[in-house]
């Protein structure tokens, strides 16, 4: 996009807030969990373990959204899934302290390499916040450890609803007293972006082809509907004129 076109685009959209999906978009959950497991149980297939733990995420949330479970923090859902997964990988012997420490691996997820520097580029112009199903404690500890320069931390916990519930996307606009079109969701997942777009938010897709590990590359082809399609956060900053 040329400079003139970028200026017109920015004026037309007047985006003030960038809200970021976190797991897979900001942080490399797969690689981080693989590294954690390699320290704890090097004989276990870390790739399969990480994917199995993550695969339990949506079914667990569905139990809450259906009313089968009451409102539950993601930390607690992660622990429920972990207790189910461990026997499948020969790790049923882990004691309570070991299980609790492993469950906190989600607080220690590492950002993708370009993320922190790109967020620092974006911060002078935009308000930056995560919009994640992760709970506030998880996201805050993650940000502190990784150096993520959020202006605040917004979570499903704030709205007591998981994405893609409209309450989450519209909740960001309400927090900042803005119309939805002045908020942009940045995410590596098309279903998340579709939910935001349906609520009137702007959307930017981030390619994360290795989200599920090098052995399981993800299709990151452009899809219609998103305002921006970006290789990574550095490209996002560049496309926003920074």
CSV table of N, CA, C and O in Angstrom, one decimal, residues 126-192:
chain,number,residue,atom,x,y,z
A,126,UNK,N,-1.2,3.3,19.1
A,126,UNK,CA,-2.4,2.6,19.4
A,126,UNK,C,-2.4,2.1,20.9
A,126,UNK,O,-1.3,1.9,21.5
A,127,UNK,N,-3.6,2.0,21.4
A,127,UNK,CA,-3.7,1.3,22.7
A,127,UNK,C,-3.7,-0.2,22.4
A,127,UNK,O,-4.3,-0.7,21.5
A,128,UNK,N,-2.9,-0.9,23.2
A,128,UNK,CA,-2.6,-2.3,22.9
A,128,UNK,C,-3.2,-3.2,24.1
A,128,UNK,O,-2.9,-2.9,25.3
A,129,UNK,N,-3.9,-4.2,23.8
A,129,UNK,CA,-4.4,-5.1,24.8
A,129,UNK,C,-4.6,-6.5,24.2
A,129,UNK,O,-4.9,-6.7,23.0
A,130,UNK,N,-4.3,-7.5,25.0
A,130,UNK,CA,-4.7,-8.8,24.6
A,130,UNK,C,-6.3,-8.9,24.7
A,130,UNK,O,-6.9,-8.2,25.5
A,131,UNK,N,-6.8,-9.8,23.8
A,131,UNK,CA,-8.2,-10.2,24.0
A,131,UNK,C,-8.2,-11.7,23.9
A,131,UNK,O,-8.2,-12.3,22.7
A,132,UNK,N,-8.1,-12.4,25.0
A,132,UNK,CA,-7.8,-13.8,25.0
A,132,UNK,C,-8.8,-14.5,25.9
A,132,UNK,O,-9.3,-13.9,26.9
A,133,UNK,N,-9.0,-15.8,25.6
A,133,UNK,CA,-9.7,-16.6,26.6
A,133,UNK,C,-8.9,-17.0,27.8
A,133,UNK,O,-9.5,-17.5,28.8
A,134,UNK,N,-7.6,-16.7,27.8
A,134,UNK,CA,-6.8,-16.9,29.0
A,134,UNK,C,-7.3,-16.0,30.1
A,134,UNK,O,-7.8,-14.9,29.8
A,135,UNK,N,-7.1,-16.4,31.3
A,135,UNK,CA,-7.5,-15.6,32.5
A,135,UNK,C,-6.5,-14.5,32.8
A,135,UNK,O,-5.4,-14.5,32.3
A,136,UNK,N,-6.9,-13.6,33.6
A,136,UNK,CA,-6.1,-12.4,33.8
A,136,UNK,C,-4.8,-12.7,34.5
A,136,UNK,O,-3.7,-12.2,34.1
A,137,UNK,N,-4.8,-13.6,35.5
A,137,UNK,CA,-3.5,-14.0,36.1
A,137,UNK,C,-2.6,-14.6,35.1
A,137,UNK,O,-1.4,-14.3,35.1
A,138,UNK,N,-3.0,-15.5,34.3
A,138,UNK,CA,-2.2,-16.1,33.3
A,138,UNK,C,-1.6,-15.1,32.3
A,138,UNK,O,-0.4,-15.1,32.1
A,139,UNK,N,-2.4,-14.2,31.8
A,139,UNK,CA,-2.0,-13.2,30.8
A,139,UNK,C,-1.0,-12.2,31.4
A,139,UNK,O,-0.1,-11.8,30.8
A,140,UNK,N,-1.3,-11.9,32.7
A,140,UNK,CA,-0.4,-10.9,33.3
A,140,UNK,C,1.0,-11.5,33.6
A,140,UNK,O,2.0,-10.8,33.4
A,141,UNK,N,1.0,-12.7,34.1
A,141,UNK,CA,2.3,-13.3,34.4
A,141,UNK,C,3.1,-13.6,33.0
A,141,UNK,O,4.3,-13.4,33.0
A,142,UNK,N,2.3,-14.0,32.0
A,142,UNK,CA,2.9,-14.2,30.7
A,142,UNK,C,3.6,-12.9,30.2
A,142,UNK,O,4.7,-12.8,29.7
A,143,UNK,N,2.8,-11.8,30.3
A,143,UNK,CA,3.3,-10.5,29.8
A,143,UNK,C,4.5,-10.0,30.6
A,143,UNK,O,5.5,-9.5,30.0
A,144,UNK,N,4.5,-10.2,31.9
A,144,UNK,CA,5.6,-9.8,32.7
A,144,UNK,C,6.9,-10.6,32.3
A,144,UNK,O,8.0,-10.0,32.2
A,145,UNK,N,6.7,-11.8,32.1
A,145,UNK,CA,7.9,-12.7,31.8
A,145,UNK,C,8.4,-12.4,30.4
A,145,UNK,O,9.6,-12.4,30.2
A,146,UNK,N,7.5,-12.2,29.5
A,146,UNK,CA,7.9,-12.1,28.1
A,146,UNK,C,8.2,-10.6,27.7
A,146,UNK,O,8.7,-10.4,26.6
A,147,UNK,N,7.9,-9.7,28.5
A,147,UNK,CA,8.1,-8.3,28.2
A,147,UNK,C,7.0,-7.7,27.2
A,147,UNK,O,7.4,-6.8,26.4
A,148,UNK,N,5.8,-8.2,27.3
A,148,UNK,CA,4.8,-7.7,26.4
A,148,UNK,C,4.2,-6.4,26.9
A,148,UNK,O,3.7,-6.3,28.0
A,149,UNK,N,4.3,-5.4,26.1
A,149,UNK,CA,4.0,-4.0,26.6
A,149,UNK,C,2.5,-3.6,26.5
A,149,UNK,O,2.2,-2.6,25.9
A,150,UNK,N,1.7,-4.4,27.0
A,150,UNK,CA,0.2,-4.1,27.0
A,150,UNK,C,-0.1,-2.8,27.8
A,150,UNK,O,0.5,-2.6,28.8
A,151,UNK,N,-1.1,-2.1,27.3
A,151,UNK,CA,-1.6,-1.0,28.1
A,151,UNK,C,-2.6,-1.4,29.1
A,151,UNK,O,-2.8,-0.8,30.1
A,152,UNK,N,-3.3,-2.6,28.9
A,152,UNK,CA,-4.1,-3.2,29.9
A,152,UNK,C,-4.3,-4.6,29.5
A,152,UNK,O,-3.8,-5.1,28.4
A,153,UNK,N,-4.9,-5.4,30.3
A,153,UNK,CA,-5.1,-6.9,30.0
A,153,UNK,C,-6.6,-7.1,30.0
A,153,UNK,O,-7.3,-7.0,31.1
A,154,UNK,N,-7.2,-7.4,28.9
A,154,UNK,CA,-8.6,-7.8,28.7
A,154,UNK,C,-8.6,-9.3,28.4
A,154,UNK,O,-7.9,-9.8,27.6
A,155,UNK,N,-9.6,-9.9,29.0
A,155,UNK,CA,-9.7,-11.4,29.0
A,155,UNK,C,-11.1,-11.8,29.0
A,155,UNK,O,-12.0,-11.0,29.4
A,156,UNK,N,-11.4,-13.0,28.6
A,156,UNK,CA,-12.7,-13.6,28.7
A,156,UNK,C,-13.2,-13.5,30.2
A,156,UNK,O,-14.4,-13.4,30.4
A,157,UNK,N,-12.3,-13.5,31.1
A,157,UNK,CA,-12.6,-13.4,32.5
A,157,UNK,C,-13.4,-12.1,32.8
A,157,UNK,O,-14.3,-12.0,33.7
A,158,UNK,N,-12.9,-11.0,32.2
A,158,UNK,CA,-13.6,-9.7,32.4
A,158,UNK,C,-15.0,-9.8,31.9
A,158,UNK,O,-15.9,-9.2,32.6
A,159,UNK,N,-15.3,-10.4,30.8
A,159,UNK,CA,-16.6,-10.4,30.3
A,159,UNK,C,-17.5,-11.7,30.6
A,159,UNK,O,-18.6,-11.8,30.3
A,160,UNK,N,-16.8,-12.6,31.3
A,160,UNK,CA,-17.4,-13.9,31.6
A,160,UNK,C,-18.1,-14.6,30.4
A,160,UNK,O,-19.2,-15.1,30.4
A,161,UNK,N,-17.3,-14.5,29.4
A,161,UNK,CA,-17.7,-15.1,28.1
A,161,UNK,C,-16.4,-15.4,27.3
A,161,UNK,O,-15.5,-14.7,27.3
A,162,UNK,N,-16.4,-16.6,26.6
A,162,UNK,CA,-15.3,-16.9,25.8
A,162,UNK,C,-15.5,-16.5,24.4
A,162,UNK,O,-16.7,-16.4,23.9
A,163,UNK,N,-14.4,-16.1,23.7
A,163,UNK,CA,-14.6,-15.9,22.3
A,163,UNK,C,-15.0,-17.2,21.6
A,163,UNK,O,-14.6,-18.2,22.1
A,164,UNK,N,-15.9,-17.1,20.6
A,164,UNK,CA,-16.3,-15.9,19.8
A,164,UNK,C,-17.6,-15.3,20.3
A,164,UNK,O,-18.4,-14.8,19.5
A,165,UNK,N,-18.0,-15.4,21.6
A,165,UNK,CA,-19.2,-14.7,22.1
A,165,UNK,C,-19.0,-13.2,21.7
A,165,UNK,O,-18.0,-12.6,22.0
A,166,UNK,N,-20.1,-12.6,21.2
A,166,UNK,CA,-20.0,-11.1,20.8
A,166,UNK,C,-19.7,-10.3,22.1
A,166,UNK,O,-19.1,-9.2,21.9
A,167,UNK,N,-20.0,-10.7,23.2
A,167,UNK,CA,-19.7,-9.9,24.5
A,167,UNK,C,-18.2,-9.6,24.6
A,167,UNK,O,-17.8,-8.6,25.2
A,168,UNK,N,-17.3,-10.5,24.1
A,168,UNK,CA,-15.9,-10.3,24.2
A,168,UNK,C,-15.5,-9.2,23.2
A,168,UNK,O,-14.8,-8.2,23.7
A,169,UNK,N,-15.8,-9.3,22.0
A,169,UNK,CA,-15.4,-8.3,21.0
A,169,UNK,C,-16.0,-6.9,21.3
A,169,UNK,O,-15.3,-5.9,21.3
A,170,UNK,N,-17.3,-6.9,21.5
A,170,UNK,CA,-18.0,-5.6,21.8
A,170,UNK,C,-17.5,-5.1,23.2
A,170,UNK,O,-17.6,-3.9,23.4
A,171,UNK,N,-17.1,-6.0,24.1
A,171,UNK,CA,-16.6,-5.5,25.4
A,171,UNK,C,-15.4,-4.7,25.3
A,171,UNK,O,-15.2,-3.7,26.1
A,172,UNK,N,-14.5,-5.0,24.3
A,172,UNK,CA,-13.3,-4.2,24.1
A,172,UNK,C,-13.7,-2.7,23.8
A,172,UNK,O,-13.2,-1.8,24.3
A,173,UNK,N,-14.6,-2.6,22.8
A,173,UNK,CA,-15.1,-1.3,22.4
A,173,UNK,C,-15.7,-0.5,23.6
A,173,UNK,O,-15.5,0.7,23.8
A,174,UNK,N,-16.5,-1.3,24.4
A,174,UNK,CA,-17.2,-0.7,25.5
A,174,UNK,C,-16.2,-0.2,26.6
A,174,UNK,O,-16.3,0.9,27.1
A,175,UNK,N,-15.1,-1.0,26.8
A,175,UNK,CA,-14.1,-0.6,27.8
A,175,UNK,C,-13.5,0.7,27.4
A,175,UNK,O,-13.3,1.6,28.3
A,176,UNK,N,-13.2,0.9,26.2
A,176,UNK,CA,-12.6,2.2,25.7
A,176,UNK,C,-13.5,3.2,25.2
A,176,UNK,O,-13.1,4.2,24.7
A,177,UNK,N,-14.8,3.0,25.3
A,177,UNK,CA,-15.9,3.9,24.9
A,177,UNK,C,-15.7,4.3,23.5
A,177,UNK,O,-15.7,5.5,23.1
A,178,UNK,N,-15.6,3.3,22.6
A,178,UNK,CA,-15.4,3.5,21.2
A,178,UNK,C,-16.4,2.7,20.4
A,178,UNK,O,-16.9,1.7,20.9
A,179,UNK,N,-16.8,3.2,19.2
A,179,UNK,CA,-17.5,2.3,18.3
A,179,UNK,C,-16.7,1.2,17.9
A,179,UNK,O,-15.4,1.3,17.8
A,180,UNK,N,-17.3,0.0,17.6
A,180,UNK,CA,-16.5,-1.2,17.3
A,180,UNK,C,-15.5,-1.0,16.1
A,180,UNK,O,-14.4,-1.6,16.1
A,181,UNK,N,-15.9,-0.2,15.1
A,181,UNK,CA,-15.0,-0.1,14.0
A,181,UNK,C,-13.7,0.7,14.3
A,181,UNK,O,-12.8,0.7,13.4
A,182,UNK,N,-13.5,1.2,15.5
A,182,UNK,CA,-12.3,1.8,15.9
A,182,UNK,C,-11.4,0.9,16.7
A,182,UNK,O,-10.4,1.3,17.2
A,183,UNK,N,-11.8,-0.4,16.7
A,183,UNK,CA,-11.0,-1.4,17.3
A,183,UNK,C,-10.6,-2.5,16.2
A,183,UNK,O,-11.5,-2.8,15.4
A,184,UNK,N,-9.4,-2.9,16.2
A,184,UNK,CA,-9.0,-3.9,15.3
A,184,UNK,C,-8.5,-5.2,16.1
A,184,UNK,O,-7.7,-5.1,17.0
A,185,UNK,N,-9.1,-6.3,15.7
A,185,UNK,CA,-8.6,-7.6,16.3
A,185,UNK,C,-7.5,-8.1,15.4
A,185,UNK,O,-7.6,-8.2,14.2
A,186,UNK,N,-6.4,-8.5,16.0
A,186,UNK,CA,-5.2,-9.1,15.4
A,186,UNK,C,-5.2,-10.5,15.8
A,186,UNK,O,-5.0,-10.8,17.0
A,187,UNK,N,-5.2,-11.5,14.8
A,187,UNK,CA,-5.3,-12.9,15.2
A,187,UNK,C,-4.8,-13.8,14.1
A,187,UNK,O,-4.8,-13.4,12.9
A,188,UNK,N,-4.4,-15.0,14.5
A,188,UNK,CA,-3.9,-16.0,13.5
A,188,UNK,C,-5.0,-17.0,13.2
A,188,UNK,O,-4.6,-18.1,12.7
A,189,UNK,N,-6.2,-16.7,13.6
A,189,UNK,CA,-7.3,-17.7,13.5
A,189,UNK,C,-8.5,-17.1,12.8
A,189,UNK,O,-9.1,-16.1,13.3
A,190,UNK,N,-8.9,-17.6,11.7
A,190,UNK,CA,-10.0,-17.0,10.9
A,190,UNK,C,-11.3,-17.0,11.6
A,190,UNK,O,-12.1,-16.1,11.4
A,191,UNK,N,-11.6,-18.0,12.5
A,191,UNK,CA,-12.9,-18.1,13.2
A,191,UNK,C,-13.0,-16.9,14.2
A,191,UNK,O,-14.0,-16.3,14.3
A,192,UNK,N,-11.9,-16.6,14.8
A,192,UNK,CA,-11.8,-15.5,15.8
A,192,UNK,C,-12.1,-14.2,15.0
A,192,UNK,O,-12.9,-13.3,15.4
